[in-house]
Short mmCIF file of C-alpha atoms in Angstrom, two decimals:
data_model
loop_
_atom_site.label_atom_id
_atom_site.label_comp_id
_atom_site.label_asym_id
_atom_site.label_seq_id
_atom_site.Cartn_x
_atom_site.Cartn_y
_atom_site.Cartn_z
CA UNK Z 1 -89.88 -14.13 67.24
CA UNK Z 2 -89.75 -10.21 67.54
CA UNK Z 3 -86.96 -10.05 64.93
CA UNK Z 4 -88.74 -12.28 62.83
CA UNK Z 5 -91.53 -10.06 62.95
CA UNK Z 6 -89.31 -7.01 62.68
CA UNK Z 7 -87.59 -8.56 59.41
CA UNK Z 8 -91.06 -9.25 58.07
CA UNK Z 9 -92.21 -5.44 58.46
CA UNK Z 10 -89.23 -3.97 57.06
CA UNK Z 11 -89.63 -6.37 53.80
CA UNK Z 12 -93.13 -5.22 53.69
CA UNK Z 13 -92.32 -1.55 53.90
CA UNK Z 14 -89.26 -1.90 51.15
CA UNK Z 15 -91.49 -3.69 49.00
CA UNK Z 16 -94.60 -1.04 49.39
CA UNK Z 17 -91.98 2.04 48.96
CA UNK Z 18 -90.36 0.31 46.02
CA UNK Z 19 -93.56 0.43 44.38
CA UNK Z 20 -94.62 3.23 45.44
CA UNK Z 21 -91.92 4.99 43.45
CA UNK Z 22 -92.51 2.74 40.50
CA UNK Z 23 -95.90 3.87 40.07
CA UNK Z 24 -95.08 7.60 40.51
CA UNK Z 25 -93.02 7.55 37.15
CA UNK Z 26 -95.64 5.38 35.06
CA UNK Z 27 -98.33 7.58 35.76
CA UNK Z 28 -96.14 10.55 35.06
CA UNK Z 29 -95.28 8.59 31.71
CA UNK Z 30 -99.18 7.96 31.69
CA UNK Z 31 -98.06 4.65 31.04
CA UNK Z 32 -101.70 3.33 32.23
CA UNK Z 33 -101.70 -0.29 31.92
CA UNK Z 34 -98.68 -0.79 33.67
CA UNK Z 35 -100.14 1.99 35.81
CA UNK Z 36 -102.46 -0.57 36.91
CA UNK Z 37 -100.11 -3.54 37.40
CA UNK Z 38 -98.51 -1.90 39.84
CA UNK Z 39 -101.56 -0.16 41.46
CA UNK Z 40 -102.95 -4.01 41.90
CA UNK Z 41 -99.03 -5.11 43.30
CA UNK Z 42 -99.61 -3.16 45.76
CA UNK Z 43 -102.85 -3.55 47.35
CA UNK Z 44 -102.08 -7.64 47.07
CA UNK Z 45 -99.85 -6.87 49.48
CA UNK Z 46 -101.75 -4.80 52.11
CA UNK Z 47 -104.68 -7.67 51.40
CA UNK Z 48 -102.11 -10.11 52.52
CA UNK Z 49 -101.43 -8.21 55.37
CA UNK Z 50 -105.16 -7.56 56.16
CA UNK Z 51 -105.26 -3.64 55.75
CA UNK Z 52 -108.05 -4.09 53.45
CA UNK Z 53 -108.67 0.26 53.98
CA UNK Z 54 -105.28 1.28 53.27
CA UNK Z 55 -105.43 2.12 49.92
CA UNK Z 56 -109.17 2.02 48.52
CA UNK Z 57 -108.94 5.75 48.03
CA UNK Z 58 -105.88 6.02 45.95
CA UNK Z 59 -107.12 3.22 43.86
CA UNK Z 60 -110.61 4.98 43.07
CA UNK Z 61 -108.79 8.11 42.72
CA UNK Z 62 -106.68 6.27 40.03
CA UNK Z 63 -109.61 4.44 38.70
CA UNK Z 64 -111.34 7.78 37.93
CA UNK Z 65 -108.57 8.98 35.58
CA UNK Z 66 -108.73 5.93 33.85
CA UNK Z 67 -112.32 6.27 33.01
CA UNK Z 68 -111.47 10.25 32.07
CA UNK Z 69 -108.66 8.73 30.09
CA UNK Z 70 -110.73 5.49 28.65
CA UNK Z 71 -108.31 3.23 29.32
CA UNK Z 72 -110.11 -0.26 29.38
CA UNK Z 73 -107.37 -2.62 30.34
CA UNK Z 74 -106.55 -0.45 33.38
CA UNK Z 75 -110.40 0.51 34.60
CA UNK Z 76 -110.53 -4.00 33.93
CA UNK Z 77 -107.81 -4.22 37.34
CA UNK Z 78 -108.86 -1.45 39.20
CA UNK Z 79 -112.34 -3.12 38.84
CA UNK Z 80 -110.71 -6.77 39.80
CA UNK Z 81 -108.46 -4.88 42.84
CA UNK Z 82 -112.13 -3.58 44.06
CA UNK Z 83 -113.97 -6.54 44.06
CA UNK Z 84 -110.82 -8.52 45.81
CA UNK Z 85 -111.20 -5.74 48.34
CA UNK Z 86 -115.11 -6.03 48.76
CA UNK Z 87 -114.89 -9.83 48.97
CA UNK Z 88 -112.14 -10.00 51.61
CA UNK Z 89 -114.63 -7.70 53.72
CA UNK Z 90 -117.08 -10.27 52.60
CA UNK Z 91 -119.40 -7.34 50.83
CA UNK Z 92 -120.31 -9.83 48.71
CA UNK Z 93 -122.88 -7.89 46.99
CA UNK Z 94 -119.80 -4.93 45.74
CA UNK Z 95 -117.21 -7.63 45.00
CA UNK Z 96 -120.19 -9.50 42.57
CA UNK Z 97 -120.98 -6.53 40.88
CA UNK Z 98 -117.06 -5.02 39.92
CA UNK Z 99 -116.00 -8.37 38.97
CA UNK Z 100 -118.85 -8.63 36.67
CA UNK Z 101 -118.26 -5.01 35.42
CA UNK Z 102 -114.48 -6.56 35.09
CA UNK Z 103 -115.29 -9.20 33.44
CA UNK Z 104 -116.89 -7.17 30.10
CA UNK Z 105 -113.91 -5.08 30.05
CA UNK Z 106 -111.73 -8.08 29.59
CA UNK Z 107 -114.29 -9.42 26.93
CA UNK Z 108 -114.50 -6.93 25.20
CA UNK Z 109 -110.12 -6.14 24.92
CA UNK Z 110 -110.03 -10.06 24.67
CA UNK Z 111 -108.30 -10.75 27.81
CA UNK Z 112 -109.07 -14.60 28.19
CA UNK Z 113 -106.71 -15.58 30.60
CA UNK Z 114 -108.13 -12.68 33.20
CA UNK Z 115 -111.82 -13.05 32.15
CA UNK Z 116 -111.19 -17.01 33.14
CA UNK Z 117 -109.59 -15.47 36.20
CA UNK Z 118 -112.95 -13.78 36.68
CA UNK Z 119 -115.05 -16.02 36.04
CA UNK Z 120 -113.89 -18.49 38.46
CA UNK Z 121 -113.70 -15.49 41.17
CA UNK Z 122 -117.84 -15.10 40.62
CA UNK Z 123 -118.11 -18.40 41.13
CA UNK Z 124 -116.67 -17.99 44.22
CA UNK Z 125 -118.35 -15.39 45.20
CA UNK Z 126 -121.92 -17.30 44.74
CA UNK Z 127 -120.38 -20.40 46.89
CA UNK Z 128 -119.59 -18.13 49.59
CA UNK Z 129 -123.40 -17.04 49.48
CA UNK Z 130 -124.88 -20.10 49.05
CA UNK Z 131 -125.61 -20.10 46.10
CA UNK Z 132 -124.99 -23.18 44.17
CA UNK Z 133 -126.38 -22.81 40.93
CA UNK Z 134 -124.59 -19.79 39.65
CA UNK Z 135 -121.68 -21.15 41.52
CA UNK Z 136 -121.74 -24.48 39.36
CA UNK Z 137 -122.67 -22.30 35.98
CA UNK Z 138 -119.55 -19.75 36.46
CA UNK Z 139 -116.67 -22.40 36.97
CA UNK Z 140 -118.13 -24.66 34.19
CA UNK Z 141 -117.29 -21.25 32.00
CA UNK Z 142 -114.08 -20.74 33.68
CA UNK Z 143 -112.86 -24.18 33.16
CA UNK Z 144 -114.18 -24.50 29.40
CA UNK Z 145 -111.92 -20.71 28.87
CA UNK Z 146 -108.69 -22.21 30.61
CA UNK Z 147 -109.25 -25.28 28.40
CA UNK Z 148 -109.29 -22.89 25.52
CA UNK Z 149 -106.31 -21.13 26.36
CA UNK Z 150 -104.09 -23.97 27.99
CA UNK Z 151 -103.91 -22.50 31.19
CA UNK Z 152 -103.76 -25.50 33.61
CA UNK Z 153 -103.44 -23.33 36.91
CA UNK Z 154 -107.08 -22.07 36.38
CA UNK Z 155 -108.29 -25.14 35.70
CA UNK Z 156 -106.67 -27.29 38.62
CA UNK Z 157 -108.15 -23.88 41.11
CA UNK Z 158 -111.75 -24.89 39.28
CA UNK Z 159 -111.28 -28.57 39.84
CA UNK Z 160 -111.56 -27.83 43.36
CA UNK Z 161 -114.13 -25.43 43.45
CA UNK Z 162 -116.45 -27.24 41.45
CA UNK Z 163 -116.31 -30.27 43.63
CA UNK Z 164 -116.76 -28.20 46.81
CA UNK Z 165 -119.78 -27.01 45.27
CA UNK Z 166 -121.08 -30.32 44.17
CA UNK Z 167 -120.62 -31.80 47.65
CA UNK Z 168 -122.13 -28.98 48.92
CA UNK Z 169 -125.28 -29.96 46.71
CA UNK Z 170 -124.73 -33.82 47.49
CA UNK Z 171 -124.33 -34.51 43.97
CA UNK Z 172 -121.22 -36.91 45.55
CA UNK Z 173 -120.79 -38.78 42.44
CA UNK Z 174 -119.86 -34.77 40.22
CA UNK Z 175 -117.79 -34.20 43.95
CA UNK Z 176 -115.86 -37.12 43.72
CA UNK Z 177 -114.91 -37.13 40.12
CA UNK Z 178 -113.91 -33.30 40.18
CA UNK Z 179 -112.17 -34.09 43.24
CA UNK Z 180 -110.34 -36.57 41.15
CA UNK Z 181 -109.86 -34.57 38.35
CA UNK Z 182 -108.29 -31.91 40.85
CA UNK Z 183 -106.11 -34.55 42.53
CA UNK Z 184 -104.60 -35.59 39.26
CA UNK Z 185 -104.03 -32.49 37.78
CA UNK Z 186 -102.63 -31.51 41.07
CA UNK Z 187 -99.98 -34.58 40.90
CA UNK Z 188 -98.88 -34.32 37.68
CA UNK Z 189 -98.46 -30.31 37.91
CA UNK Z 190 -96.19 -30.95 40.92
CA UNK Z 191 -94.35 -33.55 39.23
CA UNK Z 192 -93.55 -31.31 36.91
CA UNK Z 193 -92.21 -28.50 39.14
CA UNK Z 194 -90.08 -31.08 40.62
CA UNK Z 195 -88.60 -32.70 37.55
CA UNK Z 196 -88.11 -29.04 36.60
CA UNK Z 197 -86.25 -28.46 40.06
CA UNK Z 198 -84.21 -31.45 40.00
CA UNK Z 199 -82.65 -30.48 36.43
CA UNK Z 200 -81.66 -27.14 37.59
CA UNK Z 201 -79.65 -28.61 40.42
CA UNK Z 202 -78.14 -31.08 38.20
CA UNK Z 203 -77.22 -28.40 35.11
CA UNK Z 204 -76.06 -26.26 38.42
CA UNK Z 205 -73.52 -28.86 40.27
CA UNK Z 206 -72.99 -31.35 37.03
#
């Protein structure tokens, strides 16, 4: 268990110094946008390690050369790493109010696939506090985007929202078919990824 645990800390360090380095040369290249996709690598890791501190300051020190520079596809992450920060603190209140800043920056560069993202990530936010209204109103916009754009991995993560949020309203009969909908979608996605599987073990031993 120890070594496990060892092995598992060692990855995470590699990982973090790897891109550590990575992001030293694209902001010397003031490469900004990818700048900010590895800014946001990196702080999913420390959230999934729970040191939710860690790195706040570098990313608002980033953040505020960004705005010098106007860069709106990189100030759009560092607003979405923020609020994924606030909202694992559940600081509800900050991790509402940079996703919605978020969200106009990826209107406004026409970022559909991230504003759907964002979307559905309010509506989360609003279930968490209860309230049900905005919570219903933010996935139905998220799920009509990723219907727009074909992107069924948004939609199947809205399926199950919205149902939550229905049952949580006792409007069963919404829960239920949403729940359906989710279950379905759910099937047929994994389906896929195993028919996909399966033919890459046949074209590997075949």
């Amino acid at each position: 268990m120890v070594n496990q645990i060892r092995c598992k800390t060692k990855k995470y360090e590699k990982a973090l110094d790897t891109l550590r380095s990575v992001l030293r040369i694209r902001a010397s290249l003031s490469d900004f946008k990818k700048v900010a996709f590895t800014q946001r690598s990196i702080v999913a890791i420390y959230l999934k390690n729970n040191e939710i501190d860690s790195d706040e300051m570098l990313i608002r020190h980033i953040f505020t050369e960004n705005l010098i520079k106007n860069n709106q596809v990189a100030q759009a992450y560092y607003f979405d790493i923020l609020s994924e920060i606030f909202y694992k603190r559940k600081a509800y209140k900050d991790a509402l109010n940079f996703r919605l800043s978020s969200i106009k920056l990826h209107k406004k560069i026409n970022n559909k696939k991230d504003e759907a993202i964002g979307l559905y990530k309010i509506a989360q936010i609003y279930f968490a506090t209860d309230d049900l209204t905005n919570a219903e109103n933010f996935t139905l916009k998220s799920i009509k985007i990723a219907k727009s754009i074909g992107n069924k991995e948004i939609k199947l993560k809205n399926f199950l929202l919205i149902s939550q949020v229905y049952n949580a309203n006792k409007d069963y009969k919404n829960a239920y078919l949403f729940f359906n909908e989710y279950s379905q979608f759910n099937d047929t996605i994994n389906s896929k990824i195993r028919g996909n599987n399966i033919l890459t073990l046949e074209k590997a031993y075949i």
